[in-house]
Amino acid sequence: SQQGEEDPQALSIQEGENATMNCSYKTSINNLQWYRQNSGRGLVHLILIRSNEREKHSGRLRVTLDTSKKSSSLLITASRAADTASYFCVIEDSNYQLIWGAGTKLIIKP
Amino acid sequence: NAGVTQTPKFRVLKTGQSMTLLCAQDMNHEYMYWYRQDPGMGLRLIHYSVGEGTTAKGEVPDGYNVSRLKKQNFLLGLESAAPSQTSVYFCASSFGGGSYNEQFFGPGTRLTVL
């Protein structure tokens, strides 16, 4: 399967701590995106990283990409209750197909 | 701007019935997508369109048809619904592909097929 696979499947941390989620994939990619899904705001794009990039930042988010290991990580710093959501990585393969992982469910405890 | 809208929000069908889901976007996006999401899973691409009058198959196209007669609308049809099509359906649009494929999503349609 070319599907991105997130790890862990679920993560529960205290508010204020950092959360790290990982995504692994099996094929060559053009880019990789991270999305967030929660009941309040639905599906929202967080960040896109191109295959020739190694790291990107957006506010409290930091994404890394290692194409040699076919993996990416999403770090959320200083977590807040509003970060409670499912996080998905989405790869665009060399045929421009978009493939979603099953997601990491993040719970931020007050 | 409304962004991406979907109608209806909920629907219950009997096996064998047909229906059409409507997606509309007001962002002048070229690309539009239909996904389904089953419990505990990520999204799976059903069909997509890279412009008005074009459609293409995604990962799970069987049992569905689509049409993109107008740039702002993307219709998903179920000709003969089956219980396996019970799911939440999401429509999305993007400016383009590649580095321009940040997708904007509608709120979803929850479909139950009895």
mmCIF file of C-alpha atoms in Angstrom:
data_model
loop_
_atom_site.group_PDB
_atom_site.id
_atom_site.type_symbol
_atom_site.label_atom_id
_atom_site.label_comp_id
_atom_site.label_asym_id
_atom_site.label_seq_id
_atom_site.Cartn_x
_atom_site.Cartn_y
_atom_site.Cartn_z
ATOM 1 C CA SER A 1 0.000 0.000 0.000
ATOM 2 C CA GLN A 2 1.183 3.514 -0.754
ATOM 3 C CA GLN A 3 -0.867 4.879 2.104
ATOM 4 C CA GLY A 4 0.813 7.151 4.587
ATOM 5 C CA GLU A 5 0.835 5.591 8.027
ATOM 6 C CA GLU A 6 0.727 7.756 11.106
ATOM 7 C CA ASP A 7 2.293 6.816 14.387
ATOM 8 C CA PRO A 8 1.090 6.728 17.084
ATOM 9 C CA GLN A 9 -2.563 5.986 16.397
ATOM 10 C CA ALA A 10 -3.509 7.887 19.559
ATOM 11 C CA LEU A 11 -1.674 10.300 21.820
ATOM 12 C CA SER A 12 -2.777 11.877 25.105
ATOM 13 C CA ILE A 13 -0.713 14.641 26.698
ATOM 14 C CA GLN A 14 -1.067 17.425 29.235
ATOM 15 C CA GLU A 15 -1.795 20.943 28.088
ATOM 16 C CA GLY A 16 1.421 22.837 27.572
ATOM 17 C CA GLU A 17 3.454 19.786 26.563
ATOM 18 C CA ASN A 18 4.727 19.175 23.054
ATOM 19 C CA ALA A 19 3.116 16.604 20.764
ATOM 20 C CA THR A 20 4.969 14.724 18.042
ATOM 21 C CA MET A 21 3.311 12.647 15.352
ATOM 22 C CA ASN A 22 5.047 10.681 12.643
ATOM 23 C CA CYS A 23 4.100 9.643 9.138
ATOM 24 C CA SER A 24 5.770 6.977 7.032
ATOM 25 C CA TYR A 25 5.131 6.166 3.391
ATOM 26 C CA LYS A 26 6.376 3.753 0.757
ATOM 27 C CA THR A 27 6.546 5.578 -2.561
ATOM 28 C CA SER A 28 8.270 8.593 -4.077
ATOM 29 C CA ILE A 29 6.406 11.798 -3.330
ATOM 30 C CA ASN A 30 6.052 15.286 -4.780
ATOM 31 C CA ASN A 31 4.938 16.788 -1.495
ATOM 32 C CA LEU A 32 3.420 15.921 1.853
ATOM 33 C CA GLN A 33 0.690 17.756 3.692
ATOM 34 C CA TRP A 34 -0.721 17.666 7.208
ATOM 35 C CA TYR A 35 -4.397 18.234 7.958
ATOM 36 C CA ARG A 36 -6.339 18.520 11.190
ATOM 37 C CA GLN A 37 -9.885 17.279 11.732
ATOM 38 C CA ASN A 38 -12.094 18.097 14.663
ATOM 39 C CA SER A 39 -15.812 18.318 15.172
ATOM 40 C CA GLY A 40 -15.778 22.082 15.506
ATOM 41 C CA ARG A 41 -13.858 23.228 12.446
ATOM 42 C CA GLY A 42 -13.954 20.167 10.221
ATOM 43 C CA LEU A 43 -10.949 19.391 8.012
ATOM 44 C CA VAL A 44 -8.332 22.114 7.860
ATOM 45 C CA HIS A 45 -5.034 22.274 6.007
ATOM 46 C CA LEU A 46 -2.060 22.883 8.288
ATOM 47 C CA ILE A 47 1.099 22.813 6.231
ATOM 48 C CA LEU A 48 2.602 21.536 2.966
ATOM 49 C CA ILE A 49 6.221 20.520 2.593
ATOM 50 C CA ARG A 50 7.764 19.852 -0.804
ATOM 51 C CA SER A 51 9.986 16.862 -1.475
ATOM 52 C CA ASN A 52 13.056 19.106 -1.757
ATOM 53 C CA GLU A 53 12.408 20.727 1.623
ATOM 54 C CA ARG A 54 13.545 19.325 4.951
ATOM 55 C CA GLU A 55 11.755 21.499 7.498
ATOM 56 C CA LYS A 56 8.938 24.050 7.654
ATOM 57 C CA HIS A 57 7.422 26.086 10.435
ATOM 58 C CA SER A 58 4.011 27.630 10.877
ATOM 59 C CA GLY A 59 3.267 29.194 14.229
ATOM 60 C CA ARG A 60 3.498 26.411 16.835
ATOM 61 C CA LEU A 61 3.829 23.760 14.132
ATOM 62 C CA ARG A 62 7.080 22.298 12.881
ATOM 63 C CA VAL A 63 7.168 19.721 10.103
ATOM 64 C CA THR A 64 10.195 17.752 9.007
ATOM 65 C CA LEU A 65 10.599 15.538 5.969
ATOM 66 C CA ASP A 66 13.233 12.875 5.420
ATOM 67 C CA THR A 67 12.811 11.473 1.924
ATOM 68 C CA SER A 68 15.636 8.978 2.411
ATOM 69 C CA LYS A 69 13.692 7.400 5.290
ATOM 70 C CA LYS A 70 10.320 8.124 3.659
ATOM 71 C CA SER A 71 9.048 9.739 6.811
ATOM 72 C CA SER A 72 7.737 13.017 8.150
ATOM 73 C CA SER A 73 7.011 14.338 11.603
ATOM 74 C CA LEU A 74 4.645 16.992 12.895
ATOM 75 C CA LEU A 75 5.557 18.736 16.144
ATOM 76 C CA ILE A 76 3.026 20.877 17.972
ATOM 77 C CA THR A 77 4.664 22.944 20.691
ATOM 78 C CA ALA A 78 2.985 24.259 23.857
ATOM 79 C CA SER A 79 -0.197 22.303 23.206
ATOM 80 C CA ARG A 80 -3.626 23.768 23.953
ATOM 81 C CA ALA A 81 -7.029 22.205 24.499
ATOM 82 C CA ALA A 82 -8.043 23.451 21.054
ATOM 83 C CA ASP A 83 -5.346 21.213 19.513
ATOM 84 C CA THR A 84 -7.446 18.157 20.415
ATOM 85 C CA ALA A 85 -8.183 16.628 17.015
ATOM 86 C CA SER A 86 -7.165 13.946 14.554
ATOM 87 C CA TYR A 87 -4.119 14.722 12.439
ATOM 88 C CA PHE A 88 -3.611 13.255 8.978
ATOM 89 C CA CYS A 89 -0.653 13.181 6.664
ATOM 90 C CA VAL A 90 -1.397 13.241 2.945
ATOM 91 C CA ILE A 91 1.150 12.352 0.329
ATOM 92 C CA GLU A 92 1.088 13.341 -3.306
ATOM 93 C CA ASP A 93 2.876 10.582 -5.179
ATOM 94 C CA SER A 94 4.775 10.917 -8.447
ATOM 95 C CA ASN A 95 1.530 10.272 -10.357
ATOM 96 C CA TYR A 96 -0.092 13.229 -8.572
ATOM 97 C CA GLN A 97 -2.385 10.923 -6.603
ATOM 98 C CA LEU A 98 -3.292 12.112 -3.107
ATOM 99 C CA ILE A 99 -3.199 9.386 -0.476
ATOM 100 C CA TRP A 100 -4.314 9.863 3.117
ATOM 101 C CA GLY A 101 -3.114 8.089 6.211
ATOM 102 C CA ALA A 102 -5.455 6.794 8.913
ATOM 103 C CA GLY A 103 -4.573 9.614 11.298
ATOM 104 C CA THR A 104 -3.311 10.201 14.813
ATOM 105 C CA LYS A 105 -5.918 11.048 17.428
ATOM 106 C CA LEU A 106 -4.490 13.692 19.770
ATOM 107 C CA ILE A 107 -6.104 14.474 23.115
ATOM 108 C CA ILE A 108 -4.909 17.419 25.187
ATOM 109 C CA LYS A 109 -5.760 17.058 28.858
ATOM 110 C CA PRO A 110 -6.337 20.232 30.900
ATOM 111 C CA ASN B 1 -17.291 33.836 0.854
ATOM 112 C CA ALA B 2 -19.020 30.582 1.752
ATOM 113 C CA GLY B 3 -15.991 28.467 0.770
ATOM 114 C CA VAL B 4 -17.046 24.886 0.045
ATOM 115 C CA THR B 5 -20.641 23.892 0.689
ATOM 116 C CA GLN B 6 -22.285 20.492 0.486
ATOM 117 C CA THR B 7 -25.906 19.460 0.279
ATOM 118 C CA PRO B 8 -27.513 17.591 1.864
ATOM 119 C CA LYS B 9 -25.892 17.281 5.302
ATOM 120 C CA PHE B 10 -27.615 14.011 6.155
ATOM 121 C CA ARG B 11 -29.404 11.384 4.125
ATOM 122 C CA VAL B 12 -30.821 7.915 4.680
ATOM 123 C CA LEU B 13 -31.335 5.682 1.653
ATOM 124 C CA LYS B 14 -32.668 2.214 1.110
ATOM 125 C CA THR B 15 -30.574 -0.293 -0.809
ATOM 126 C CA GLY B 16 -31.003 0.257 -4.517
ATOM 127 C CA GLN B 17 -32.100 3.897 -4.309
ATOM 128 C CA SER B 18 -30.192 6.621 -6.084
ATOM 129 C CA MET B 19 -29.121 10.067 -5.028
ATOM 130 C CA THR B 20 -26.897 12.979 -5.941
ATOM 131 C CA LEU B 21 -24.653 14.939 -3.605
ATOM 132 C CA LEU B 22 -23.925 18.505 -4.595
ATOM 133 C CA CYS B 23 -20.697 20.354 -3.872
ATOM 134 C CA ALA B 24 -20.234 24.037 -4.613
ATOM 135 C CA GLN B 25 -17.215 26.303 -4.180
ATOM 136 C CA ASP B 26 -16.926 30.051 -4.629
ATOM 137 C CA MET B 27 -13.122 30.339 -4.635
ATOM 138 C CA ASN B 28 -12.681 29.898 -8.399
ATOM 139 C CA HIS B 29 -10.689 26.719 -7.786
ATOM 140 C CA GLU B 30 -9.798 24.509 -10.717
ATOM 141 C CA TYR B 31 -9.541 21.208 -8.850
ATOM 142 C CA MET B 32 -12.373 19.512 -6.981
ATOM 143 C CA TYR B 33 -12.483 16.210 -5.135
ATOM 144 C CA TRP B 34 -14.921 13.760 -3.590
ATOM 145 C CA TYR B 35 -13.779 11.633 -0.650
ATOM 146 C CA ARG B 36 -15.374 9.156 1.682
ATOM 147 C CA GLN B 37 -14.350 8.641 5.290
ATOM 148 C CA ASP B 38 -15.220 5.495 7.199
ATOM 149 C CA PRO B 39 -14.984 5.253 11.000
ATOM 150 C CA GLY B 40 -11.427 5.365 12.323
ATOM 151 C CA MET B 41 -9.934 5.828 8.884
ATOM 152 C CA GLY B 42 -8.494 8.537 6.767
ATOM 153 C CA LEU B 43 -10.108 9.871 3.631
ATOM 154 C CA ARG B 44 -10.221 7.834 0.445
ATOM 155 C CA LEU B 45 -10.479 9.595 -2.885
ATOM 156 C CA ILE B 46 -13.501 8.590 -4.973
ATOM 157 C CA HIS B 47 -13.248 10.870 -8.020
ATOM 158 C CA TYR B 48 -11.695 14.199 -8.783
ATOM 159 C CA SER B 49 -11.722 16.890 -11.437
ATOM 160 C CA VAL B 50 -8.900 19.113 -12.661
ATOM 161 C CA GLY B 51 -11.200 21.550 -14.410
ATOM 162 C CA GLU B 52 -14.649 22.186 -15.831
ATOM 163 C CA GLY B 53 -15.801 19.293 -17.979
ATOM 164 C CA THR B 54 -13.130 16.866 -16.702
ATOM 165 C CA THR B 55 -13.342 13.981 -14.259
ATOM 166 C CA ALA B 56 -10.978 11.221 -13.201
ATOM 167 C CA LYS B 57 -11.105 8.138 -10.999
ATOM 168 C CA GLY B 58 -9.565 8.051 -7.581
ATOM 169 C CA GLU B 59 -8.805 5.171 -5.269
ATOM 170 C CA VAL B 60 -12.382 3.887 -4.753
ATOM 171 C CA PRO B 61 -14.529 4.930 -7.758
ATOM 172 C CA ASP B 62 -16.762 1.855 -8.117
ATOM 173 C CA GLY B 63 -20.455 2.521 -7.544
ATOM 174 C CA TYR B 64 -20.110 6.286 -7.991
ATOM 175 C CA ASN B 65 -20.314 8.711 -10.889
ATOM 176 C CA VAL B 66 -19.443 12.390 -11.039
ATOM 177 C CA SER B 67 -19.976 15.384 -13.248
ATOM 178 C CA ARG B 68 -18.363 18.825 -13.443
ATOM 179 C CA LEU B 69 -20.531 20.787 -15.851
ATOM 180 C CA LYS B 70 -19.758 24.101 -14.172
ATOM 181 C CA LYS B 71 -16.458 25.108 -12.624
ATOM 182 C CA GLN B 72 -18.020 25.870 -9.267
ATOM 183 C CA ASN B 73 -20.018 22.628 -8.930
ATOM 184 C CA PHE B 74 -19.020 18.987 -8.573
ATOM 185 C CA LEU B 75 -21.770 16.374 -8.325
ATOM 186 C CA LEU B 76 -21.413 12.879 -6.901
ATOM 187 C CA GLY B 77 -24.021 10.311 -7.870
ATOM 188 C CA LEU B 78 -24.911 6.945 -6.444
ATOM 189 C CA GLU B 79 -26.968 5.040 -9.013
ATOM 190 C CA SER B 80 -27.895 2.056 -6.844
ATOM 191 C CA ALA B 81 -26.936 2.551 -3.217
ATOM 192 C CA ALA B 82 -25.478 -0.323 -1.202
ATOM 193 C CA PRO B 83 -24.923 -0.649 2.564
ATOM 194 C CA SER B 84 -21.159 -0.575 1.903
ATOM 195 C CA GLN B 85 -21.592 3.019 0.785
ATOM 196 C CA THR B 86 -22.647 4.104 4.263
ATOM 197 C CA SER B 87 -20.035 6.709 5.078
ATOM 198 C CA VAL B 88 -19.313 10.383 5.519
ATOM 199 C CA TYR B 89 -18.639 12.096 2.206
ATOM 200 C CA PHE B 90 -16.424 15.139 1.922
ATOM 201 C CA CYS B 91 -15.983 17.454 -0.990
ATOM 202 C CA ALA B 92 -12.861 19.562 -1.363
ATOM 203 C CA SER B 93 -11.399 22.054 -3.802
ATOM 204 C CA SER B 94 -7.940 23.423 -4.488
ATOM 205 C CA PHE B 95 -6.367 26.069 -6.675
ATOM 206 C CA GLY B 96 -4.361 23.474 -8.547
ATOM 207 C CA GLY B 97 -2.182 20.444 -8.104
ATOM 208 C CA GLY B 98 1.316 19.912 -6.794
ATOM 209 C CA SER B 99 2.374 22.688 -4.462
ATOM 210 C CA TYR B 100 -0.948 24.413 -5.056
ATOM 211 C CA ASN B 101 -3.103 21.560 -3.859
ATOM 212 C CA GLU B 102 -3.922 22.878 -0.395
ATOM 213 C CA GLN B 103 -7.459 21.585 -0.157
ATOM 214 C CA PHE B 104 -10.433 23.360 1.319
ATOM 215 C CA PHE B 105 -13.138 21.064 2.620
ATOM 216 C CA GLY B 106 -16.877 21.159 2.938
ATOM 217 C CA PRO B 107 -18.600 20.145 6.182
ATOM 218 C CA GLY B 108 -19.449 16.643 4.984
ATOM 219 C CA THR B 109 -22.559 14.609 4.185
ATOM 220 C CA ARG B 110 -23.437 11.695 6.440
ATOM 221 C CA LEU B 111 -25.044 8.982 4.330
ATOM 222 C CA THR B 112 -26.665 5.842 5.715
ATOM 223 C CA VAL B 113 -27.784 3.072 3.390
ATOM 224 C CA LEU B 114 -30.168 0.571 4.955
#
